[in-house]
Amino acid sequence: MKRGNKGYLFILPYFLAFLVFQLYPIIYTVILSFQRPITLIDMEFAGLENYRRLLTTPIFFRAIGNTWYIWMVNFVPQIVISVFLAVVLSEGRFRGREVLRTLYFLPNLVTAASIGVLFAVLMDWRFGTLNQVLLQLGVLAEPINWLQMPRVAQGTVSLIQWWQWFGYTTIIFMAGLSAISEDLYEAAYIDGAGRFQVFHLITLPLLRPTMLYVLVTSLIGGLQIFDIPRVLTNGRGAPDNALTTMVLYLYNQAFHFFNVGYAATVALFLFFMILVFSVILYVLLNRDPESARMARAARRRMRT
Amino acid sequence: MMIQPRNPVSSIVLRVFLVGLAIICVMPFYMMIINATRSNVEISRGVWLTPGDQLLRNYEIIQSKVNIWRGFYSSSIIAIPSVVLSAFFSALTAYGFAKFRFRGREALFWVVLATMMIPQQLGLIGYYDLVLRLGLLDRYIPLIIPMIANPGMVFFVRAYIQSSIPDSLIEAAIIDGSGEFRTFITIIFPLAMPAVATMSIFTFIHKWNDLITPLVLLNSADKFPMPVVISTIRGLYETNFGAIYLGITISVIPILIVVVTFSRALIRGLTIGAIKG
């Protein structure tokens, strides 16, 4: 046997596991989306019934809207602050830089379920620390039941997401910045460019690939948000369904109401939505606008 | 990097901002620990910045309803074998992709990459059905075995093997009469350890934090891992806030310790994925 072909043996276990535990369940989910339950166990073919139901259920659209809203409100401030922090922390070496980076990163890997419960109790209307602080400072005359207000509840989830992820994103942008040649900055400063010009004409265009990575991974993760809305609302998505996200809706349909076929349809819709938007982002960010061309021109001039 | 001098005022404003953000990152954890040592009455009366003396009392309240260490045990029973399987098979797969030339190698590696982009929840319903048919509901096995296929780790370890293990080393081992599998066990696996270890920390934390899979696949309360236990804690202790805070603290502290201890390795691991990906 040729040595190269022995490689198949090394990758075989992975692909067996992949086929059984990842691909098969996905294919089966597709099949389920065309079925309806007759008893608890048996299913029958239902054609496009689940798809029709999906497109005529207002709460499903509500869930899509909530998920996007929560993601956007977290992501926009996150990316602005992270790019800013990455630039500041990459410039020069000041003391405590490593410590700051670690502290910003700290919330990222902590169990989301625990974080959700923690914020729920911190924001509790009678016992919560937030109301206690506001009462003692005299900002509030009486406690407010924050998490019963739909917009505040959504904002809280966004805030938690922001809090958990801005440090991570900063680290990724710092890595992206370190890949930009320092000669480029020097040349720009020698040519008399100001701090903001350099940022606008060099840093930002050259951060594009990193930006794409951050956007796509954040979108994939953000549209699948489940843990925090679930623990904040004990699984109900309350108040007024404001925290019913797509995956929470999917989970409740599949494992509370046992609408397995319908829930499978929701899963597929989620997948295609993520796929379509990832492709759109990829195309948009890979285009070649003015500033990127100028950065390349600057680089060319450096070489000669 | 060459920078223009900044004026002192904006420099101070910047420092305050940076430190302020760091405080925001730490504050919720700090309040959590402080409140875990305070009684319910104290928590309802005001804000405390120093520890109290109710830690043991809160612990007794927790243990009177749930054995919180049981959740710890379940989480470990799931996470540790997952990490071991994932480490071994990812290294095996990564080595296969890195150091063997076979037909379809590129295409198969693309399959691995593509699975990284697929949302975890897509196959969840189908997987539940599979587990149901196999009669494995409410067992730990279906939470562990799929970790044999861990695409992120394969990707990362492959890059490491490609860049740091020379072909000549493998050739020498084979000339010395070592079989392919023995070469992997005795030479490649130990040499790939830095990459395997870094990714194992991530795998461990992600497995430890997972809420939705155990929620779907387990149904006896005494088998629930930590995140599932914590998600029910508010209903269980109602207004015993000291006890709730202590429960959260117990679930969060191990992760905080791991993150602080390994922060350098973890941050390096993140950035390699980002630049190459």
Coordinates of C-alpha atoms in Angstrom, one line a residue, chain B residues 160-261:
Chain B
Y160 CA 0.4 23.2 14.2
I161 CA 1.6 19.8 12.9
Q162 CA 2.2 21.2 9.4
S163 CA 4.3 24.1 10.7
S164 CA 6.2 22.4 13.5
I165 CA 6.8 18.8 12.8
P166 CA 9.3 18.1 9.9
D167 CA 8.7 15.3 7.5
S168 CA 12.2 14.0 8.0
L169 CA 11.3 13.1 11.6
I170 CA 8.5 10.8 10.4
E171 CA 10.7 9.3 7.7
A172 CA 13.4 8.5 10.2
A173 CA 10.9 6.8 12.5
I174 CA 9.6 4.7 9.6
I175 CA 13.1 3.7 8.4
D176 CA 13.8 2.6 12.0
G177 CA 10.9 0.2 11.6
S178 CA 8.2 2.0 13.5
G179 CA 4.7 1.3 12.3
E180 CA 2.5 4.3 11.3
F181 CA 0.3 4.1 14.3
R182 CA 3.2 3.6 16.7
T183 CA 4.8 6.6 15.1
F184 CA 1.7 8.6 15.8
I185 CA 1.5 7.5 19.4
T186 CA 5.1 7.8 20.4
I187 CA 6.3 10.8 18.3
I188 CA 3.5 12.9 16.7
F189 CA 1.0 13.0 19.6
P190 CA 3.6 14.2 22.2
L191 CA 5.0 16.7 19.8
A192 CA 1.5 18.1 19.0
M193 CA 0.7 18.4 22.7
P194 CA 1.0 22.2 23.0
A195 CA -1.7 22.7 20.3
V196 CA -3.8 19.8 21.7
A197 CA -3.6 21.1 25.2
T198 CA -4.7 24.6 24.2
M199 CA -7.7 23.4 22.3
S200 CA -8.5 20.9 25.1
I201 CA -9.0 23.8 27.5
F202 CA -11.5 25.4 25.0
T203 CA -13.2 22.1 24.5
F204 CA -13.5 21.5 28.2
I205 CA -15.0 24.9 28.8
H206 CA -17.5 24.7 25.9
K207 CA -18.6 21.3 27.0
W208 CA -18.9 22.4 30.6
N209 CA -21.0 25.4 29.6
D210 CA -23.3 23.6 27.2
L211 CA -27.0 24.0 28.3
I212 CA -29.2 23.0 25.4
T213 CA -27.8 19.5 24.6
P214 CA -28.1 18.1 28.2
L215 CA -31.4 19.8 28.5
V216 CA -32.7 17.9 25.5
L217 CA -31.0 14.5 26.1
L218 CA -31.2 14.1 29.9
N219 CA -34.3 14.0 32.0
S220 CA -33.5 12.8 35.6
A221 CA -32.6 15.7 37.9
D222 CA -29.8 13.8 39.5
K223 CA -27.9 13.6 36.2
F224 CA -28.1 17.3 35.3
P225 CA -24.8 19.0 34.7
M226 CA -24.0 22.4 36.3
P227 CA -25.6 24.8 33.7
V228 CA -28.9 22.9 33.9
V229 CA -28.9 22.9 37.7
I230 CA -28.1 26.6 37.8
S231 CA -30.9 27.4 35.3
T232 CA -33.4 25.9 37.8
I233 CA -31.9 27.5 40.9
R234 CA -34.1 30.6 40.9
G235 CA -37.3 28.7 41.0
L236 CA -35.9 26.4 43.7
Y237 CA -34.8 28.9 46.2
E238 CA -37.3 31.6 45.4
T239 CA -36.3 34.6 47.6
N240 CA -33.2 33.0 49.2
F241 CA -31.0 35.3 47.3
G242 CA -27.9 34.6 49.4
A243 CA -28.2 31.0 48.5
I244 CA -28.8 31.7 44.8
Y245 CA -25.7 33.9 44.7
L246 CA -23.7 31.2 46.3
G247 CA -24.9 28.6 43.8
I248 CA -23.9 30.8 40.9
T249 CA -20.6 31.5 42.6
I250 CA -19.8 27.8 42.9
S251 CA -20.7 27.2 39.3
V252 CA -18.6 30.2 38.0
I253 CA -15.4 30.1 40.1
P254 CA -13.8 27.0 38.5
I255 CA -14.1 28.6 35.0
L256 CA -12.8 31.9 36.3
I257 CA -9.8 30.2 37.7
V258 CA -9.1 28.3 34.5
V259 CA -9.4 31.4 32.4
V260 CA -7.1 33.5 34.6
T261 CA -4.6 30.7 34.9

